[in-house]
Amino acid sequence: MNTKTFLITGGAGFIGSAVVRELIQNSAHRVVNVDKLTYAGNLESLASVEGNERYTFVQADICDAHAMQQLFKQHQPDVVMHLAAESHVDRSIDGPAEFIQTNVVGTAVLLEAARGYWNSLEGERRDAFRFHHISTDEVYGDLGESKIVNSESKRASSDHSPLTTHHSLFTEETPYAPSSPYSASKASSDHLVRAWQRTYGLPTLITNCSNNYGPYHFPEKLIPLMILNALAGKPLPVYGNGQQIRDWLYVEDHARALIKVATEGKVGETYNIGGHNEKANLTVVETLCDLLQELVPQEASYRDLIKFVTDRPGHDVRYAIDASKMERELGWVPQETFETGLRKTVQWYLANETWWKRVQDGSYQGQRLGSIS
Ligand code: NAD
């Protein structure tokens, strides 16, 4: 196999660490992981690859142009997989500035560093270089029933109205309509990547994926939050009526899909990645409660802990991905069903108390900050 050097940004995060582990454990490629180590970055998620000679970690901010130029010069990557981002919607509502900085400005800085480096390459190495930008299905906005009904009735009432933009599944052609500061910042970064491909010819690829879940997920996100709250006997806060629908994908299936796109995808193309697992948030929480009841039985039902709380402003009702292009063109299908993936996830949290306790009580972060001078 042709051994390549992958530059992974955000490799200490939830999905990035899954990509790094997959590349080091199941391929012969080299990995350079560049991560700023924000609150969401955790090198303990990479303990299994830390000592591997094909793995290098560099602590840096993707917004630092000089650091990014140096990184390309020193490590001469063949493939960039750009995952570094601020990723939590609630945090983007409380404070959007960091999202604009990292997701928009950071992506522009990285694109410029990649372009400068790519321009310095010649022949086969230049032809083979790839810049893969990892994005979200949230850029497409809301597939909520009300919008679909409204747009269909509008279409019916006018002979000349163009086809509406709301399909029952997001395809690669669905127009962008982001709702939150997070999704707007990711949409902006997608536009920048397309512009760098079209204007400068930079060989880029974009993937837009649905909600991920699995091991090493920071416990502010729905699934780990519910598992850990339930184990602690704390309330399980469900936004609004809990009927928001998300399409769930097991993180290791996403990591395999990303590597396929980075190595086999067609330059300039976008690929939607999803798990064919549309579930209402309340169903997810109830399923978790039932799994916990089976694995950690207790007298009172975990479902009794469910508490409905005020909905998030601008909360999208439904996301759902048409991932048929991934299957048709790259032969990728997820290996896990929602049931097998969720069981693996709960079992992982039960077996890895040290990891999440150190994240929860801040001792991981304290130690890390102490070690950076
Ligand atoms: P995460 O928040 O777990 O990890 C993000 C990582 O980026 C962290 O390690 C953090 O330290 C690092 N980072 C943040 N700002 C940085 C900066 N300025 N410079 C360098 N590193 C920085 O996020 P995740 O859930 O792993 O998501 C990874 C990517 O996948 C994101 O781009 C996200 O938009 C996208 N995505 C996520 C999901 C999901 O369900 N989590 C779904 C689709 C797409």
Tab-separated table of C-alpha atoms and ligand atoms in Angstrom:
chain	number	residue	atom	x	y	z
A	1	MET	CA	0.000	0.000	0.000
A	2	ASN	CA	1.074	3.551	-0.745
A	3	THR	CA	1.898	4.943	2.716
A	4	LYS	CA	0.798	8.542	3.136
A	5	THR	CA	1.123	11.237	5.778
A	6	PHE	CA	-2.238	12.452	7.075
A	7	LEU	CA	-2.459	15.826	8.765
A	8	ILE	CA	-5.497	15.637	11.045
A	9	THR	CA	-6.770	18.854	12.637
A	10	GLY	CA	-8.831	18.409	15.819
A	11	GLY	CA	-7.514	14.875	16.300
A	12	ALA	CA	-7.898	15.084	20.082
A	13	GLY	CA	-11.658	15.609	19.738
A	14	PHE	CA	-14.434	13.038	19.605
A	15	ILE	CA	-14.473	12.232	15.870
A	16	GLY	CA	-10.864	13.248	15.165
A	17	SER	CA	-9.558	10.810	17.777
A	18	ALA	CA	-11.616	8.011	16.190
A	19	VAL	CA	-10.034	8.843	12.805
A	20	VAL	CA	-6.532	8.865	14.331
A	21	ARG	CA	-7.087	5.530	16.102
A	22	GLU	CA	-8.500	3.973	12.923
A	23	LEU	CA	-5.564	5.169	10.781
A	24	ILE	CA	-2.883	4.071	13.239
A	25	GLN	CA	-4.489	0.766	14.206
A	26	ASN	CA	-5.848	-0.345	10.826
A	27	SER	CA	-3.557	1.159	8.188
A	28	ALA	CA	0.145	1.761	7.575
A	29	HIS	CA	-0.286	5.532	7.165
A	30	ARG	CA	1.465	8.169	9.258
A	31	VAL	CA	-0.585	10.665	11.267
A	32	VAL	CA	0.265	14.171	12.404
A	33	ASN	CA	-2.435	15.367	14.792
A	34	VAL	CA	-2.663	19.129	15.253
A	35	ASP	CA	-4.968	20.270	18.028
A	36	LYS	CA	-5.215	23.376	20.189
A	37	LEU	CA	-6.552	21.274	23.087
A	38	THR	CA	-9.597	23.343	23.917
A	39	TYR	CA	-11.955	22.038	26.614
A	40	ALA	CA	-13.107	19.450	24.013
A	41	GLY	CA	-9.653	18.098	23.179
A	42	ASN	CA	-8.430	15.164	25.231
A	43	LEU	CA	-5.140	13.366	24.646
A	44	GLU	CA	-6.311	10.555	26.932
A	45	SER	CA	-8.614	9.503	24.069
A	46	LEU	CA	-5.418	8.735	22.128
A	47	ALA	CA	-3.599	6.725	24.802
A	48	SER	CA	-3.767	3.608	22.591
A	49	VAL	CA	-1.707	5.237	19.798
A	50	GLU	CA	0.507	7.572	21.802
A	51	GLY	CA	3.690	5.531	21.621
A	52	ASN	CA	3.297	4.535	17.969
A	53	GLU	CA	6.184	5.715	15.777
A	54	ARG	CA	3.755	6.625	12.950
A	55	TYR	CA	1.918	9.055	15.230
A	56	THR	CA	2.933	12.650	16.050
A	57	PHE	CA	1.058	15.218	18.128
A	58	VAL	CA	1.500	18.982	17.683
A	59	GLN	CA	-0.311	21.452	19.913
A	60	ALA	CA	-1.257	24.486	17.800
A	61	ASP	CA	-4.145	26.732	16.866
A	62	ILE	CA	-5.398	26.466	13.272
A	63	CYS	CA	-5.915	30.272	13.356
A	64	ASP	CA	-2.146	30.747	13.724
A	65	ALA	CA	-0.996	31.230	10.104
A	66	HIS	CA	2.704	30.974	10.866
A	67	ALA	CA	2.275	27.781	12.883
A	68	MET	CA	0.189	26.246	10.087
A	69	GLN	CA	2.771	27.144	7.412
A	70	GLN	CA	5.518	25.612	9.536
A	71	LEU	CA	3.452	22.495	10.100
A	72	PHE	CA	3.019	21.883	6.365
A	73	LYS	CA	6.684	22.594	5.698
A	74	GLN	CA	7.916	20.289	8.415
A	75	HIS	CA	5.547	17.343	7.976
A	76	GLN	CA	4.878	17.443	4.195
A	77	PRO	CA	1.402	15.877	4.376
A	78	ASP	CA	-0.245	14.041	1.477
A	79	VAL	CA	-3.742	14.395	2.911
A	80	VAL	CA	-5.313	16.983	5.209
A	81	MET	CA	-8.416	15.974	7.148
A	82	HIS	CA	-9.805	19.105	8.754
A	83	LEU	CA	-11.959	18.370	11.801
A	84	ALA	CA	-10.873	21.097	14.245
A	85	ALA	CA	-13.909	23.162	15.179
A	86	GLU	CA	-16.056	24.464	17.954
A	87	SER	CA	-18.855	21.920	17.774
A	88	HIS	CA	-21.503	22.402	20.467
A	89	VAL	CA	-24.690	24.208	19.344
A	90	ASP	CA	-25.650	25.398	22.854
A	91	ARG	CA	-22.227	26.982	23.332
A	92	SER	CA	-22.576	28.740	19.946
A	93	ILE	CA	-25.817	30.326	21.152
A	94	ASP	CA	-24.184	31.523	24.384
A	95	GLY	CA	-21.056	32.826	22.661
A	96	PRO	CA	-20.792	32.747	18.843
A	97	ALA	CA	-17.463	34.612	18.528
A	98	GLU	CA	-15.257	31.579	19.157
A	99	PHE	CA	-17.217	29.675	16.511
A	100	ILE	CA	-16.615	32.344	13.880
A	101	GLN	CA	-12.950	32.480	14.853
A	102	THR	CA	-12.127	28.777	14.735
A	103	ASN	CA	-14.652	27.489	12.218
A	104	VAL	CA	-14.527	30.328	9.690
A	105	VAL	CA	-11.237	32.195	10.201
A	106	GLY	CA	-9.382	29.012	11.184
A	107	THR	CA	-10.566	27.209	8.047
A	108	ALA	CA	-9.477	30.144	5.867
A	109	VAL	CA	-6.041	30.181	7.515
A	110	LEU	CA	-5.661	26.447	7.028
A	111	LEU	CA	-6.766	26.659	3.391
A	112	GLU	CA	-4.170	29.340	2.721
A	113	ALA	CA	-1.417	27.317	4.400
A	114	ALA	CA	-2.493	24.248	2.400
A	115	ARG	CA	-2.553	26.237	-0.852
A	116	GLY	CA	0.931	27.643	-0.287
A	117	TYR	CA	2.267	24.180	0.449
A	118	TRP	CA	0.397	22.537	-2.446
A	119	ASN	CA	1.805	25.144	-4.847
A	120	SER	CA	5.280	24.114	-3.757
A	121	LEU	CA	4.667	20.472	-4.668
A	122	GLU	CA	5.386	19.008	-8.075
A	123	GLY	CA	4.328	16.060	-10.215
A	124	GLU	CA	2.636	13.090	-8.621
A	125	ARG	CA	2.725	14.465	-5.075
A	126	ARG	CA	0.915	17.612	-6.214
A	127	ASP	CA	-1.668	15.583	-8.169
A	128	ALA	CA	-2.294	13.250	-5.253
A	129	PHE	CA	-2.641	15.953	-2.542
A	130	ARG	CA	-6.093	16.178	-0.925
A	131	PHE	CA	-7.738	18.632	1.466
A	132	HIS	CA	-10.749	16.994	3.089
A	133	HIS	CA	-13.079	19.278	5.033
A	134	ILE	CA	-15.326	17.577	7.586
A	135	SER	CA	-18.700	19.242	8.017
A	136	THR	CA	-22.180	18.638	9.324
A	137	ASP	CA	-25.695	17.992	8.003
A	138	GLU	CA	-26.810	20.988	10.099
A	139	VAL	CA	-25.737	23.305	7.236
A	140	TYR	CA	-28.872	22.192	5.368
A	141	GLY	CA	-31.195	23.545	8.060
A	142	ASP	CA	-34.470	22.090	9.212
A	143	LEU	CA	-36.462	19.286	7.574
A	144	GLY	CA	-39.263	19.875	10.074
A	145	GLU	CA	-42.720	18.720	9.079
A	146	SER	CA	-44.156	22.238	9.178
A	147	LYS	CA	-41.636	23.477	6.642
A	148	ILE	CA	-42.268	20.522	4.335
A	149	VAL	CA	-46.022	20.999	4.505
A	150	ASN	CA	-45.697	24.754	3.974
A	151	SER	CA	-43.416	24.437	1.012
A	152	GLU	CA	-45.534	21.740	-0.592
A	153	SER	CA	-48.727	23.735	-0.230
A	154	LYS	CA	-46.927	26.788	-1.626
A	155	ARG	CA	-45.820	24.755	-4.629
A	156	ALA	CA	-49.330	23.445	-5.176
A	157	SER	CA	-50.773	26.940	-5.092
A	158	SER	CA	-48.572	28.309	-7.854
A	159	ASP	CA	-48.048	26.929	-11.361
A	160	HIS	CA	-44.777	28.750	-11.718
A	161	SER	CA	-43.192	28.247	-8.322
A	162	PRO	CA	-39.810	26.541	-8.586
A	163	LEU	CA	-39.252	23.240	-6.868
A	164	THR	CA	-38.936	23.975	-3.207
A	165	THR	CA	-35.743	23.399	-1.332
A	166	HIS	CA	-37.195	21.065	1.289
A	167	HIS	CA	-36.794	17.391	0.552
A	168	SER	CA	-37.556	14.624	2.945
A	169	LEU	CA	-33.847	13.749	3.079
A	170	PHE	CA	-30.763	15.949	2.739
A	171	THR	CA	-28.929	15.193	-0.505
A	172	GLU	CA	-25.663	16.710	-1.696
A	173	GLU	CA	-27.772	19.174	-3.722
A	174	THR	CA	-29.916	20.446	-0.849
A	175	PRO	CA	-29.419	24.231	-0.562
A	176	TYR	CA	-27.831	25.563	2.596
A	177	ALA	CA	-30.127	27.066	5.270
A	178	PRO	CA	-28.266	26.950	8.597
A	179	SER	CA	-30.190	27.896	11.747
A	180	SER	CA	-27.669	28.250	14.599
A	181	PRO	CA	-24.415	30.189	14.930
A	182	TYR	CA	-22.669	26.785	14.903
A	183	SER	CA	-24.254	25.584	11.663
A	184	ALA	CA	-23.852	29.017	10.040
A	185	SER	CA	-20.140	28.967	10.863
A	186	LYS	CA	-19.794	25.454	9.420
A	187	ALA	CA	-21.733	26.498	6.289
A	188	SER	CA	-19.351	29.444	5.887
A	189	SER	CA	-16.361	27.138	6.122
A	190	ASP	CA	-17.859	24.803	3.491
A	191	HIS	CA	-18.264	27.791	1.143
A	192	LEU	CA	-14.633	28.781	1.682
A	193	VAL	CA	-13.448	25.265	0.838
A	194	ARG	CA	-15.513	25.213	-2.377
A	195	ALA	CA	-14.197	28.655	-3.317
A	196	TRP	CA	-10.570	27.530	-2.830
A	197	GLN	CA	-11.246	24.555	-5.099
A	198	ARG	CA	-12.992	26.563	-7.795
A	199	THR	CA	-10.687	29.609	-7.694
A	200	TYR	CA	-7.285	28.099	-6.999
A	201	GLY	CA	-7.837	24.480	-8.033
A	202	LEU	CA	-6.960	23.193	-4.549
A	203	PRO	CA	-7.987	19.496	-4.601
A	204	THR	CA	-10.689	19.516	-1.930
A	205	LEU	CA	-13.407	17.161	-0.745
A	206	ILE	CA	-16.272	17.911	1.635
A	207	THR	CA	-18.333	15.561	3.772
A	208	ASN	CA	-21.511	16.484	5.647
A	209	CYS	CA	-22.415	14.034	8.362
A	210	SER	CA	-25.311	13.490	10.715
A	211	ASN	CA	-25.134	13.243	14.529
A	212	ASN	CA	-22.383	10.986	15.792
A	213	TYR	CA	-22.305	8.986	19.004
A	214	GLY	CA	-19.917	6.471	20.552
A	215	PRO	CA	-16.907	6.140	22.881
A	216	TYR	CA	-14.879	9.192	24.019
A	217	HIS	CA	-17.794	11.592	23.456
A	218	PHE	CA	-17.552	14.721	25.618
A	219	PRO	CA	-20.317	14.493	28.240
A	220	GLU	CA	-22.055	17.730	27.236
A	221	LYS	CA	-23.617	16.017	24.190
A	222	LEU	CA	-26.988	14.250	24.392
A	223	ILE	CA	-26.051	10.559	24.579
A	224	PRO	CA	-23.092	10.649	27.017
A	225	LEU	CA	-24.869	13.297	29.121
A	226	MET	CA	-27.894	11.041	29.505
A	227	ILE	CA	-25.835	7.940	30.308
A	228	LEU	CA	-23.795	9.699	32.977
A	229	ASN	CA	-26.722	11.608	34.487
A	230	ALA	CA	-28.762	8.407	34.682
A	231	LEU	CA	-25.911	6.543	36.389
A	232	ALA	CA	-25.644	9.394	38.914
A	233	GLY	CA	-29.434	9.442	39.496
A	234	LYS	CA	-29.616	13.004	38.130
A	235	PRO	CA	-32.462	14.385	35.963
A	236	LEU	CA	-32.342	13.633	32.224
A	237	PRO	CA	-33.117	17.025	30.615
A	238	VAL	CA	-34.995	16.693	27.312
A	239	TYR	CA	-35.535	19.853	25.241
A	240	GLY	CA	-39.151	20.835	24.492
A	241	ASN	CA	-41.307	17.797	23.744
A	242	GLY	CA	-38.314	15.639	22.772
A	243	GLN	CA	-39.653	15.104	19.259
A	244	GLN	CA	-36.616	16.590	17.472
A	245	ILE	CA	-35.399	13.954	15.029
A	246	ARG	CA	-31.731	13.282	14.367
A	247	ASP	CA	-30.064	10.659	12.170
A	248	TRP	CA	-27.523	8.856	14.377
A	249	LEU	CA	-24.228	7.371	13.193
A	250	TYR	CA	-21.718	5.382	15.261
A	251	VAL	CA	-18.476	7.363	15.354
A	252	GLU	CA	-16.269	4.503	14.118
A	253	ASP	CA	-18.510	4.102	11.051
A	254	HIS	CA	-18.001	7.829	10.423
A	255	ALA	CA	-14.222	7.498	10.810
A	256	ARG	CA	-14.148	4.664	8.235
A	257	ALA	CA	-16.311	6.722	5.862
A	258	LEU	CA	-14.033	9.749	6.210
A	259	ILE	CA	-10.889	7.754	5.413
A	260	LYS	CA	-12.641	6.291	2.359
A	261	VAL	CA	-13.533	9.764	1.096
A	262	ALA	CA	-10.060	11.157	1.808
A	263	THR	CA	-8.359	8.323	-0.079
A	264	GLU	CA	-10.882	7.383	-2.785
A	265	GLY	CA	-13.251	10.356	-3.138
A	266	LYS	CA	-13.448	12.436	-6.305
A	267	VAL	CA	-11.873	15.895	-6.089
A	268	GLY	CA	-14.392	18.731	-5.832
A	269	GLU	CA	-17.190	16.417	-4.682
A	270	THR	CA	-19.379	16.515	-1.600
A	271	TYR	CA	-20.498	13.333	0.147
A	272	ASN	CA	-23.301	13.092	2.687
A	273	ILE	CA	-22.716	10.556	5.457
A	274	GLY	CA	-25.496	9.206	7.668
A	275	GLY	CA	-26.597	6.155	9.558
A	276	HIS	CA	-30.186	5.611	8.310
A	277	ASN	CA	-31.177	5.907	11.963
A	278	GLU	CA	-33.779	8.623	12.364
A	279	LYS	CA	-34.776	8.804	16.011
A	280	ALA	CA	-36.630	11.370	18.112
A	281	ASN	CA	-34.494	12.615	21.011
A	282	LEU	CA	-37.026	11.245	23.497
A	283	THR	CA	-36.807	7.793	21.898
A	284	VAL	CA	-33.012	7.920	22.191
A	285	VAL	CA	-33.234	8.799	25.883
A	286	GLU	CA	-35.850	6.119	26.581
A	287	THR	CA	-33.789	3.500	24.738
A	288	LEU	CA	-30.746	4.461	26.816
A	289	CYS	CA	-32.804	4.148	30.015
A	290	ASP	CA	-33.938	0.654	29.002
A	291	LEU	CA	-30.388	-0.412	28.120
A	292	LEU	CA	-29.131	0.846	31.472
A	293	GLN	CA	-31.956	-0.991	33.222
A	294	GLU	CA	-30.692	-4.189	31.598
A	295	LEU	CA	-26.970	-3.569	32.219
A	296	VAL	CA	-27.132	-1.774	35.596
A	297	PRO	CA	-30.491	-2.834	37.030
A	298	GLN	CA	-32.083	-0.703	39.722
A	299	GLU	CA	-35.452	-0.714	41.423
A	300	ALA	CA	-36.866	2.547	40.044
A	301	SER	CA	-37.012	2.937	36.275
A	302	TYR	CA	-34.322	5.219	34.803
A	303	ARG	CA	-37.142	6.661	32.689
A	304	ASP	CA	-38.491	8.340	35.843
A	305	LEU	CA	-35.493	10.694	35.650
A	306	ILE	CA	-36.643	12.214	32.328
A	307	LYS	CA	-37.426	15.920	32.738
A	308	PHE	CA	-38.713	18.135	29.933
A	309	VAL	CA	-36.971	21.533	29.858
A	310	THR	CA	-37.431	24.761	27.852
A	311	ASP	CA	-36.513	24.192	24.228
A	312	ARG	CA	-33.308	25.540	22.673
A	313	PRO	CA	-33.948	28.743	20.654
A	314	GLY	CA	-34.116	28.076	16.915
A	315	HIS	CA	-34.055	24.308	17.519
A	316	ASP	CA	-34.288	22.435	14.214
A	317	VAL	CA	-36.990	19.775	14.227
A	318	ARG	CA	-35.576	17.186	11.897
A	319	TYR	CA	-32.354	16.256	10.111
A	320	ALA	CA	-32.065	13.186	7.884
A	321	ILE	CA	-29.351	12.209	5.453
A	322	ASP	CA	-29.517	10.489	2.093
A	323	ALA	CA	-26.179	8.656	2.163
A	324	SER	CA	-26.775	6.731	-1.083
A	325	LYS	CA	-23.923	8.486	-2.942
A	326	MET	CA	-21.439	7.126	-0.367
A	327	GLU	CA	-22.740	3.616	-0.962
A	328	ARG	CA	-23.052	3.906	-4.756
A	329	GLU	CA	-19.723	5.601	-5.474
A	330	LEU	CA	-17.466	4.500	-2.621
A	331	GLY	CA	-19.100	1.290	-1.431
A	332	TRP	CA	-19.434	2.562	2.148
A	333	VAL	CA	-22.221	1.389	4.424
A	334	PRO	CA	-22.321	1.656	8.219
A	335	GLN	CA	-21.415	-1.516	10.082
A	336	GLU	CA	-23.389	-0.704	13.230
A	337	THR	CA	-27.135	-0.457	13.623
A	338	PHE	CA	-28.462	2.021	16.175
A	339	GLU	CA	-29.116	-0.864	18.585
A	340	THR	CA	-25.614	-2.404	18.338
A	341	GLY	CA	-23.886	0.980	18.381
A	342	LEU	CA	-25.817	2.262	21.374
A	343	ARG	CA	-25.161	-0.923	23.337
A	344	LYS	CA	-21.422	-0.648	22.577
A	345	THR	CA	-21.493	2.988	23.676
A	346	VAL	CA	-23.210	2.321	27.002
A	347	GLN	CA	-20.848	-0.596	27.651
A	348	TRP	CA	-17.870	1.662	26.868
A	349	TYR	CA	-18.974	4.311	29.391
A	350	LEU	CA	-19.553	1.613	31.995
A	351	ALA	CA	-16.040	0.236	31.423
A	352	ASN	CA	-14.231	3.591	31.171
A	353	GLU	CA	-15.190	5.451	34.288
A	354	THR	CA	-11.677	6.854	34.708
A	355	TRP	CA	-11.840	8.626	31.327
A	356	TRP	CA	-15.158	10.378	31.901
A	357	LYS	CA	-14.669	11.059	35.615
A	358	ARG	CA	-11.450	12.951	34.818
A	359	VAL	CA	-13.267	14.927	32.113
A	360	GLN	CA	-16.230	15.602	34.387
A	361	ASP	CA	-14.296	16.748	37.454
A	362	GLY	CA	-11.811	18.771	35.390
A	363	SER	CA	-8.776	16.844	36.641
A	364	TYR	CA	-7.760	15.971	33.083
A	365	GLN	CA	-7.868	19.610	32.015
A	366	GLY	CA	-6.093	20.796	35.189
A	367	GLN	CA	-3.241	18.391	34.615
A	368	ARG	CA	-3.032	19.320	30.957
A	369	LEU	CA	-3.015	23.071	31.544
A	370	GLY	CA	-0.412	22.599	34.235
A	371	SER	CA	1.877	20.853	31.779
A	372	ILE	CA	1.805	23.635	29.176
A	373	SER	CA	4.164	26.440	29.977
B	1	NAD	P1	-15.082	18.069	19.238
B	1	NAD	O1	-15.597	19.340	19.801
B	1	NAD	O2	-15.177	16.819	20.039
B	1	NAD	O3	-13.531	18.233	18.858
B	1	NAD	C1	-13.011	19.375	18.247
B	1	NAD	C2	-11.505	19.338	18.379
B	1	NAD	O4	-10.979	20.490	17.721
B	1	NAD	C3	-11.026	19.391	19.837
B	1	NAD	O5	-10.012	18.434	20.052
B	1	NAD	C4	-10.467	20.801	19.986
B	1	NAD	O6	-9.411	20.892	20.917
B	1	NAD	C5	-9.999	21.086	18.564
B	1	NAD	N1	-9.961	22.523	18.267
B	1	NAD	C6	-10.925	23.442	18.513
B	1	NAD	N2	-10.523	24.659	18.116
B	1	NAD	C7	-9.278	24.500	17.594
B	1	NAD	C8	-8.344	25.387	17.007
B	1	NAD	N3	-8.599	26.696	16.892
B	1	NAD	N4	-7.175	24.897	16.544
B	1	NAD	C9	-6.894	23.579	16.673
B	1	NAD	N5	-7.727	22.693	17.238
B	1	NAD	C10	-8.904	23.155	17.686
B	1	NAD	O7	-15.809	17.911	17.831
B	1	NAD	P2	-16.270	16.585	17.073
B	1	NAD	O8	-17.623	16.225	17.552
B	1	NAD	O9	-15.180	15.577	17.113
B	1	NAD	O10	-16.423	17.154	15.593
B	1	NAD	C11	-15.316	17.165	14.700
B	1	NAD	C12	-15.752	17.779	13.384
B	1	NAD	O11	-16.833	17.040	12.824
B	1	NAD	C13	-16.248	19.217	13.523
B	1	NAD	O12	-15.767	19.955	12.432
B	1	NAD	C14	-17.755	19.098	13.479
B	1	NAD	O13	-18.321	20.251	12.944
B	1	NAD	C15	-17.938	17.898	12.571
B	1	NAD	N6	-19.161	17.108	12.800
B	1	NAD	C16	-19.493	16.661	14.048
B	1	NAD	C17	-20.636	15.878	14.219
B	1	NAD	C18	-21.006	15.316	15.584
B	1	NAD	O14	-22.064	14.701	15.724
B	1	NAD	N7	-20.190	15.469	16.628
B	1	NAD	C19	-21.429	15.544	13.135
B	1	NAD	C20	-21.055	16.008	11.873
B	1	NAD	C21	-19.922	16.763	11.722
